[in-house]
Short mmCIF file of C-alpha atoms (C1' of nucleotides) in Angstrom, two decimals:
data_model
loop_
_atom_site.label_atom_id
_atom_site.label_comp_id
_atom_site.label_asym_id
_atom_site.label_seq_id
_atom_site.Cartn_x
_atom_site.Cartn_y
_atom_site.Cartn_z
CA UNK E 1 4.26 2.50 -5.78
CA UNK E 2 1.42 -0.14 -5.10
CA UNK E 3 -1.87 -0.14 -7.50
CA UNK E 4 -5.06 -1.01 -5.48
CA UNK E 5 -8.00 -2.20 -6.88
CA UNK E 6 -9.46 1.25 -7.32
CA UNK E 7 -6.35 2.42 -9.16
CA UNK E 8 -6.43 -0.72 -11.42
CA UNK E 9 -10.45 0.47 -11.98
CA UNK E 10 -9.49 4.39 -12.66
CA UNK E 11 -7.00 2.83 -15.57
CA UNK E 12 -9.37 0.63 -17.15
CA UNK E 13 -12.15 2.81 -17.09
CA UNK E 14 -10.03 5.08 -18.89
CA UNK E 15 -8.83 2.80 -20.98
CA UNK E 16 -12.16 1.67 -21.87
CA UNK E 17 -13.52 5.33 -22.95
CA UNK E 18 -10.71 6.12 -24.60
CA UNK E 19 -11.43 3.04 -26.79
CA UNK E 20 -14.76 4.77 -27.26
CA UNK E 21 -13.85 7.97 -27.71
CA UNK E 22 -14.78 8.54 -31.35
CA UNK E 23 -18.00 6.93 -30.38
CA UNK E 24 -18.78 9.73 -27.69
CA UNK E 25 -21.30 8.58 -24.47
CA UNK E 26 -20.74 5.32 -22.96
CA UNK E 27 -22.88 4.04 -20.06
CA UNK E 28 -21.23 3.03 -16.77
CA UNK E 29 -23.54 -0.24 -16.40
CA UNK E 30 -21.88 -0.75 -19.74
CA UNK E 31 -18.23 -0.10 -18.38
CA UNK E 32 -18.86 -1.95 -15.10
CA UNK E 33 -20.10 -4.99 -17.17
CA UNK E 34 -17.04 -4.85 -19.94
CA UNK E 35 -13.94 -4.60 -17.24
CA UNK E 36 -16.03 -6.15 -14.55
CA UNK E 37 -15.91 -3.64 -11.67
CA UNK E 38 -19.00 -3.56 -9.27
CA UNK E 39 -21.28 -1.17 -10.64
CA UNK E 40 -21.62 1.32 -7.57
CA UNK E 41 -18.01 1.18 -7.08
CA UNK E 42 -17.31 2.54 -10.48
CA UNK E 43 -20.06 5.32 -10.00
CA UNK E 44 -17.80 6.45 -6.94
CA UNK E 45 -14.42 6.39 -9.07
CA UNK E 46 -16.31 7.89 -12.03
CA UNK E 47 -17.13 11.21 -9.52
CA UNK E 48 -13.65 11.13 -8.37
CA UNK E 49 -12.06 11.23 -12.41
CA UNK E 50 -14.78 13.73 -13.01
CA UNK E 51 -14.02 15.91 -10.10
CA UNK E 52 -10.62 16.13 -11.95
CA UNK E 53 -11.35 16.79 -14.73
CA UNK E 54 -10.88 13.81 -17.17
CA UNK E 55 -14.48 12.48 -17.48
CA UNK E 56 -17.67 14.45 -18.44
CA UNK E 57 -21.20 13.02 -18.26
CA UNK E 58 -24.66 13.60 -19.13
CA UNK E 59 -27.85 12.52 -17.35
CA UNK E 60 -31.02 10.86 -17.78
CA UNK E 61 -31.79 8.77 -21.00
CA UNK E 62 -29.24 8.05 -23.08
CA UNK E 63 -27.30 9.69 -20.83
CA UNK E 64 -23.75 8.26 -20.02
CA UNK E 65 -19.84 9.32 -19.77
CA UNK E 66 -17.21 10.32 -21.88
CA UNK E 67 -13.63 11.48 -21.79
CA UNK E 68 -12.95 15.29 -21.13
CA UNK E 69 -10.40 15.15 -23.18
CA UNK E 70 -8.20 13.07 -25.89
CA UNK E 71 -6.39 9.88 -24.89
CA UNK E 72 -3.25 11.42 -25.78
CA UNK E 73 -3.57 14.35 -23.59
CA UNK E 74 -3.75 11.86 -20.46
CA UNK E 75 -0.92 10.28 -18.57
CA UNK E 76 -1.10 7.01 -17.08
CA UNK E 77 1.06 8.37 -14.07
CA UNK E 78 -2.21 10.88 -13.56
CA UNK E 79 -4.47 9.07 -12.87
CA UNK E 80 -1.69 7.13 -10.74
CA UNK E 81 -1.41 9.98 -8.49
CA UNK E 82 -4.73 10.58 -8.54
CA UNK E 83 -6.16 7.55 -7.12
CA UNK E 84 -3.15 5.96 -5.64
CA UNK E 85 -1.58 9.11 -4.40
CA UNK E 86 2.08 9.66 -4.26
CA UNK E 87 4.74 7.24 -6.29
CA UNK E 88 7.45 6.85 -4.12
CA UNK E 89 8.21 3.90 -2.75
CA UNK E 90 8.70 5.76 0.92
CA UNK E 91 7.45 8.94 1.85
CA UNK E 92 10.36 10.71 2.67
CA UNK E 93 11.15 10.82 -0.67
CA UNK E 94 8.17 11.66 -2.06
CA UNK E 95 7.59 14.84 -4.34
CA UNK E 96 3.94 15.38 -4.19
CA UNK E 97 3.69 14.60 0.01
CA UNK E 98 7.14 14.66 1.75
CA UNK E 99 7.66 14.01 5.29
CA UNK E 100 10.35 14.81 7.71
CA UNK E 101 12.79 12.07 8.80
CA UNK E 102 15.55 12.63 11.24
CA UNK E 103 17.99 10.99 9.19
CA UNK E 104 17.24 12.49 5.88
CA UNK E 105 19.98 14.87 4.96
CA UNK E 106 22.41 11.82 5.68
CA UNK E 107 20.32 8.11 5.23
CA UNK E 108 22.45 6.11 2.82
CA UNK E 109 18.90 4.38 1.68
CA UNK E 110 17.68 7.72 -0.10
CA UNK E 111 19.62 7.12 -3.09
CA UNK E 112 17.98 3.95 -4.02
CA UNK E 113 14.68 5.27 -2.87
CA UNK E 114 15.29 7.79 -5.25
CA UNK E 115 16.47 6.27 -8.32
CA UNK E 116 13.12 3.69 -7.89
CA UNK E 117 10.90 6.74 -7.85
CA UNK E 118 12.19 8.45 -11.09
CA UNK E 119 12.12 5.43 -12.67
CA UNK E 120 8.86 4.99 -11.63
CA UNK E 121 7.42 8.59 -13.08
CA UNK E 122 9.40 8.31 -16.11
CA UNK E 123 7.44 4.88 -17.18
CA UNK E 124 3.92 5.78 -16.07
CA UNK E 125 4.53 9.51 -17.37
CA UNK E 126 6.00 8.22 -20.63
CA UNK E 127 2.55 6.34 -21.41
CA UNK E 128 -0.73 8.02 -22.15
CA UNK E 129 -4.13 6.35 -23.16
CA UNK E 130 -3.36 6.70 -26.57
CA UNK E 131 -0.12 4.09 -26.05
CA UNK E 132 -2.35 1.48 -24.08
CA UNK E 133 -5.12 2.00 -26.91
CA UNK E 134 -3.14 1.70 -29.74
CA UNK E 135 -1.62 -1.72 -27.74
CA UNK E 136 -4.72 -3.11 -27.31
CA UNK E 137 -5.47 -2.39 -30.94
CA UNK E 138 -2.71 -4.14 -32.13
CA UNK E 139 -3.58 -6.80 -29.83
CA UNK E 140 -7.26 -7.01 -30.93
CA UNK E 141 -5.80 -7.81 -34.49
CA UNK E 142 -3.89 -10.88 -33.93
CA UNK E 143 -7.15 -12.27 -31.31
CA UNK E 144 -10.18 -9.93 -32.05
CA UNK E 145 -11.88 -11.24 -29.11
CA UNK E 146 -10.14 -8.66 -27.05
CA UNK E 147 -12.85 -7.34 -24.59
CA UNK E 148 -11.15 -4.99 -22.80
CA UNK S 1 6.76 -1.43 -4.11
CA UNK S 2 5.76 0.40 -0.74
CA UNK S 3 8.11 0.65 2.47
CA UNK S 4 6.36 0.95 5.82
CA UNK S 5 7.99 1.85 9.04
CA UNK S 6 8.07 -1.74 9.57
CA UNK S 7 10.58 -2.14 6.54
CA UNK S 8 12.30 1.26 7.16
CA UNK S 9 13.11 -0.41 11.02
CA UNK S 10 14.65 -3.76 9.87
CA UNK S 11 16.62 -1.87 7.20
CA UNK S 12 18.12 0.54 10.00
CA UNK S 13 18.27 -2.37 12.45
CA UNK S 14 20.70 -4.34 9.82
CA UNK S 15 22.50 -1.58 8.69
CA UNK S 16 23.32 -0.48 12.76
CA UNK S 17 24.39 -4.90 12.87
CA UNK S 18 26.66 -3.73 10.39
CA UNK S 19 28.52 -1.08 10.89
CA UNK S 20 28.95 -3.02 14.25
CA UNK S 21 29.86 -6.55 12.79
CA UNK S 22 33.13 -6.34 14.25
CA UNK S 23 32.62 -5.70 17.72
CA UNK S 24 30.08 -8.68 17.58
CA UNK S 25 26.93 -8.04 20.19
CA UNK S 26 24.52 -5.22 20.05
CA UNK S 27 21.90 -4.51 22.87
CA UNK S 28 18.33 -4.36 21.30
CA UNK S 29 18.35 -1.22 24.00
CA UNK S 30 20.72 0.25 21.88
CA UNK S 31 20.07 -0.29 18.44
CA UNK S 32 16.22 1.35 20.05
CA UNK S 33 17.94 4.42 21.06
CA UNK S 34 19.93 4.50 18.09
CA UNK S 35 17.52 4.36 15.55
CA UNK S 36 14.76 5.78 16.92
CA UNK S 37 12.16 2.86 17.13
CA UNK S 38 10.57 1.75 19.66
CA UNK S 39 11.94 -1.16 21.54
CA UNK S 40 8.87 -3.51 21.80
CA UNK S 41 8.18 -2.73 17.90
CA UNK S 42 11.75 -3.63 17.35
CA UNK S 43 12.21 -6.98 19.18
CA UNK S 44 9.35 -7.91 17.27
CA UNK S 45 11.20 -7.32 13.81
CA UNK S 46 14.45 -9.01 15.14
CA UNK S 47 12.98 -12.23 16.19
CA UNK S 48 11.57 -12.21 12.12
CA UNK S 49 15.21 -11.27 11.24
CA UNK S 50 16.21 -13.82 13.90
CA UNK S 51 13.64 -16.72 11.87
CA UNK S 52 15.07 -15.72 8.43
CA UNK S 53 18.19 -16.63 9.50
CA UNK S 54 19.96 -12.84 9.25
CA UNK S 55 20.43 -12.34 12.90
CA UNK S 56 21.57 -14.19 15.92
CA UNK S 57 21.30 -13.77 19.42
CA UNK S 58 22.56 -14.15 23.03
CA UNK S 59 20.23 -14.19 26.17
CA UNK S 60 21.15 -12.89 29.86
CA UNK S 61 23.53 -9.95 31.11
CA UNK S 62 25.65 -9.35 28.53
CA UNK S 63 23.47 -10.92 25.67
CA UNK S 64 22.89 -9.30 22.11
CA UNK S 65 21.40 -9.61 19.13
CA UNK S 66 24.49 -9.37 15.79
CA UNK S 67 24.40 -10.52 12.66
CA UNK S 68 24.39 -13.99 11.30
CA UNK S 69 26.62 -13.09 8.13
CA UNK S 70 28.52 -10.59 6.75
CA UNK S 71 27.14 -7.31 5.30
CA UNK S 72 28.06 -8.01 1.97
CA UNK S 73 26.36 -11.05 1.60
CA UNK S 74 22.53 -9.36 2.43
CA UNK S 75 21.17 -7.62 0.13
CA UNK S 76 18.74 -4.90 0.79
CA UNK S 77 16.16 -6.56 -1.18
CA UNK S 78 16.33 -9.60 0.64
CA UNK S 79 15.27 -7.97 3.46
CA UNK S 80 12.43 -5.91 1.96
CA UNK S 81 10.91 -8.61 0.57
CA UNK S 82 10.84 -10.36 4.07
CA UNK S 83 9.24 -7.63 5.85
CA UNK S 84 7.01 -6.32 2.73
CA UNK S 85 6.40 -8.92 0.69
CA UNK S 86 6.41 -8.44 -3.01
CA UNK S 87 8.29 -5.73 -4.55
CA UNK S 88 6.31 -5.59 -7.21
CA UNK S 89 3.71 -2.66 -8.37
CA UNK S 90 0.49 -4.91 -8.81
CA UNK S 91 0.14 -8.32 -7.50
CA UNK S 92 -0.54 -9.75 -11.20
CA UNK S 93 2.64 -9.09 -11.98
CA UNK S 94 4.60 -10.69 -8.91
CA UNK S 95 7.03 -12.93 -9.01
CA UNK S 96 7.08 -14.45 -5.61
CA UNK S 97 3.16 -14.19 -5.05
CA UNK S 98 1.40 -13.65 -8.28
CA UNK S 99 -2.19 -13.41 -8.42
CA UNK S 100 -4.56 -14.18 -11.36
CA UNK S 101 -6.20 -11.85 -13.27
CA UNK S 102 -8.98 -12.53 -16.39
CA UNK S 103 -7.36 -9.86 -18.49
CA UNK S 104 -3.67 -10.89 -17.72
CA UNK S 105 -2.84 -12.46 -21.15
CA UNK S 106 -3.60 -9.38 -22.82
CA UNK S 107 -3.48 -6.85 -20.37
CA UNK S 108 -2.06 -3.35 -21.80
CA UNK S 109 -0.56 -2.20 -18.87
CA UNK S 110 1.17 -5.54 -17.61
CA UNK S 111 4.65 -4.11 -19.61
CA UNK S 112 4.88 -1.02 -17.45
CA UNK S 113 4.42 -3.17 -14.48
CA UNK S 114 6.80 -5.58 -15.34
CA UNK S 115 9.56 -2.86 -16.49
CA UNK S 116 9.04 -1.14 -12.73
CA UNK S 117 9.31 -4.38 -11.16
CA UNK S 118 12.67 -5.22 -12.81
CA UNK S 119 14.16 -2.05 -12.08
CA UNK S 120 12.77 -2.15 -8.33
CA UNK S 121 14.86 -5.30 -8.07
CA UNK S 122 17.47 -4.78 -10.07
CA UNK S 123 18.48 -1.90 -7.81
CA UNK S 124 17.60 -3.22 -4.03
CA UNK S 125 19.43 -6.31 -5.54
CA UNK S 126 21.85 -4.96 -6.36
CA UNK S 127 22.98 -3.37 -3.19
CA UNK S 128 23.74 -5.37 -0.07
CA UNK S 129 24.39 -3.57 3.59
CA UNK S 130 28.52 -3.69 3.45
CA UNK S 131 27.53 -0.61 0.53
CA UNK S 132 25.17 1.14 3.11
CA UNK S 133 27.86 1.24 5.65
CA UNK S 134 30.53 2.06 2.49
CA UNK S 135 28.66 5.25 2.13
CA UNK S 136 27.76 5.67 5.95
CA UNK S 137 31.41 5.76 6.45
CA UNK S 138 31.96 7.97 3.82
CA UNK S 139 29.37 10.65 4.92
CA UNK S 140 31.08 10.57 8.74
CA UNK S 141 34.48 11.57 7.23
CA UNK S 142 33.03 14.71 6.56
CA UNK S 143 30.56 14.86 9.21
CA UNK S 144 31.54 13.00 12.24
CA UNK S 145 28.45 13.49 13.86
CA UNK S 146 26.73 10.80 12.02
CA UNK S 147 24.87 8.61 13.70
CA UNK S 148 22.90 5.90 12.52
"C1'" DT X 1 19.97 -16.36 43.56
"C1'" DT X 2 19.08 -12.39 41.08
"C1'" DA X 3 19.28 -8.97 37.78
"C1'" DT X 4 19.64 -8.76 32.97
"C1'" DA X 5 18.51 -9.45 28.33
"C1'" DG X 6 16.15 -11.85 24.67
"C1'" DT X 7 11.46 -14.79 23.43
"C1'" DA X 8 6.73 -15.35 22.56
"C1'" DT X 9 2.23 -14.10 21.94
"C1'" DA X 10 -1.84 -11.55 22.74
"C1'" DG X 11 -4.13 -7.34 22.75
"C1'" DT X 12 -5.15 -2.36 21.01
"C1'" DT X 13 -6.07 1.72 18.21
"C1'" DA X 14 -6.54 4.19 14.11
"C1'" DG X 15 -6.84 4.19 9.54
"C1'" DT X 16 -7.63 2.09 4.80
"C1'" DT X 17 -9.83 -0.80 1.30
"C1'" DG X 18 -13.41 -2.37 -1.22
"C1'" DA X 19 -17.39 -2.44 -1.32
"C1'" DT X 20 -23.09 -1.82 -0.60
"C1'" DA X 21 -27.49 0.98 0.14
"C1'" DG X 22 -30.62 4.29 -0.69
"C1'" DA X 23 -32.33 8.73 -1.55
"C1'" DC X 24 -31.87 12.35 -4.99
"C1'" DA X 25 -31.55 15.09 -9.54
"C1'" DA X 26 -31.63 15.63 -14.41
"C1'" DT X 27 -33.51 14.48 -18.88
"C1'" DA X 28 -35.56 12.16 -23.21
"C1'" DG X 29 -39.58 10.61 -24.98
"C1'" DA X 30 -44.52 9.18 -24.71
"C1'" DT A 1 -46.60 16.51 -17.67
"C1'" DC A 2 -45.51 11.85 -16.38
"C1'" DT A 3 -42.32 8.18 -16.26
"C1'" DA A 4 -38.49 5.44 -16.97
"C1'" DT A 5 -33.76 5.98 -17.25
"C1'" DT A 6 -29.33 7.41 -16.09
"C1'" DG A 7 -25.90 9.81 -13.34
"C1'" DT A 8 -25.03 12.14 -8.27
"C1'" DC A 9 -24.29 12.18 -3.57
"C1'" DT A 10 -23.70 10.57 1.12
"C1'" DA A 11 -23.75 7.16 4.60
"C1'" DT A 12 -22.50 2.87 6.29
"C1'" DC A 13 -19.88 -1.40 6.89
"C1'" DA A 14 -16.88 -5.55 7.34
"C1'" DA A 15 -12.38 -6.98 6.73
"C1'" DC A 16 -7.90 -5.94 6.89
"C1'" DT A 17 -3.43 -3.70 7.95
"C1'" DA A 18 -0.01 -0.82 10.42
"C1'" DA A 19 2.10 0.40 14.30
"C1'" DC A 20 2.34 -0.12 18.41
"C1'" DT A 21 1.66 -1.81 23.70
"C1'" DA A 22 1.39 -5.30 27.43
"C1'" DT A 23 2.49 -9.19 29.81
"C1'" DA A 24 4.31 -13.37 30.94
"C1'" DC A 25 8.22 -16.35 30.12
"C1'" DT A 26 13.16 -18.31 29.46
"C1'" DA A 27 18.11 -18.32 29.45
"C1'" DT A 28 22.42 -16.84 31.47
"C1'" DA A 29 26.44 -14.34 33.85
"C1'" DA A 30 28.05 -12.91 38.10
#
DNA sequence: TTATAGTATAGTTAGTTGATAGACAATAGA
DNA sequence: TCTATTGTCTATCAACTAACTATACTATAA
C-alpha cells in the first residue's frame, strides 16, 4: 500500500469534519486553510468522497460540507481504497483488482505478499474516524494548540 | 509498500541465481526465457544487482551472470528496498528516506503507518532467498513441472 | 579473428500525480 | 429580484514514473 498526497488529503479532510461533526457545515476554504491542501484540489477530492457517499454539502451562503454519516461508521481502510485503490502490496494478490500471473498457483513470494496485505486491512479496517478523533482529542489536552 | 514489475523481475531473477547457485553461471538469455521478462529490461536490473554487490558476472562465450553470495544471506527485503525504495506506507514515516511533514509530531494516523511499516519489514526481513528456493523445492516434489 | 555474452546509456511511450483555470449552478439575504 | 457567496463540473497541464526498446561498446573463449 502507498498513500499519495490525495489519499493523505481524503483522511484529513475526514478527519477534520469529523472533528466538526456536532458542529454540522464546515466550509472547504475553511478545510483547505486548516490542513493546508490547495483549495481547488480539495474541491475535486470533496466530489470524489461525496460521490461515495461520505460527505454531503449545501450551496450558496453559508453553504458548506458535512459528514454523511458518523465518524464511527467510517473506516480508515475506506477511504484507503477509495482514493488509493487496492491495498496489496502487488496486484496479483489483490482482492478488490486481481490480475493473472503465470506463476501464481505456485510463486513462493505469494505467501509474504499475502500475510503484508491482511495485515494491512486489519490495521486500517480496525480504525475509524472516531479512533483518530478521539486521538487527537487526547492529544489536544496535553498541547491545545492542536490544529489539525 | 508497492512492488512493480521492476521489483517482481529482480526478485525472480535472484531466486532463478539461486536455485542455480551450485552450478555457478546463468545466461541472462536464460534466466529471460525463464522468467518471462524481457531481456533488455532484465540486463538493466542485473547490472543494479551487479552495483549492489548481489550478483557477479562473466563476459564472452561462455560468460554468466550468478550470484555474489549465498541465498541465505539475502534477504528479500534487501532487495526490495534496492529496486523500490522505501517499504514504508507514507514517506513521513520512512526510515531510510523520511520526509517532513508540519503535522508529524502529532499526526493521528502516524501509529498505523508505523505498525504497517514494521510488519512490512519484519516479514520481507525476515525471509532471505535460500527459503524461496526451500519452498520452490518443496512445491516440485509434488509437481515436477515447476519452473521458475 | 570472430562469434558470443555482458556493459552502458540514451531514447520512447503511456499513464499517473498533483495541481490550476474558468465557467456554471444553487441559495441566503438585502 | 439582484448580488455576493459557496459548491459543481470539466478541461488542461507540467512533471514524473514505469516499462520497455535501441544502439553502440567491451571483454573473452575458441
Amino acid at each position: 500500500m502507498k498513500i499519495t498526497f490525495k489519499g493523505d488529503y481524503a483522511l484529513k479532510i475526514l478527519l477534520d469534519l469529523s472533528l466538526n461533526y456536532e458542529k454540522g457545515l464546515v466550509q472547504i476554504k475553511e478545510i483547505s486553510k486548516r490542513q493546508d491542501i490547495p483549495v481547488k484540489y480539495l474541491e475535486q477530492i470533496i466530489l470524489i468522497l461525496k460521490g461515495a457517499g461520505y460527505v454531503r454539502s449545501k450551496r450558496g451562503p453559508v453553504g458548506g460540507v458535512y459528514l454523511a454519516k458518523p465518524p464511527e461508521k467510517i473506516k480508515v481502510g475506506e477511504i484507503i481504497r477509495l482514493m488509493e485503490g487496492s491495498t496489496s502490496p502487488i496486484s496479483c494478490v489483490s482482492r478488490t483488482a486481481p490480475s493473472k500471473c503465470s506463476f501464481f498457483r505456485r510463486c513462493p513470494f505469494v505467501g509474504l505478499w499475502t500475510e503484508i496485505r491482511d495485515f494491512t486491512n486489519k490495521i486500517i479496517d480496525g480504525t475509524t474516524f472516531a479512533d483518530i478523533s478521539e486521538k487527537v482529542e487526547n492529544m489536544s489536552v496535553k498541547s491545545p494548540d492542536y490544529s489539525i
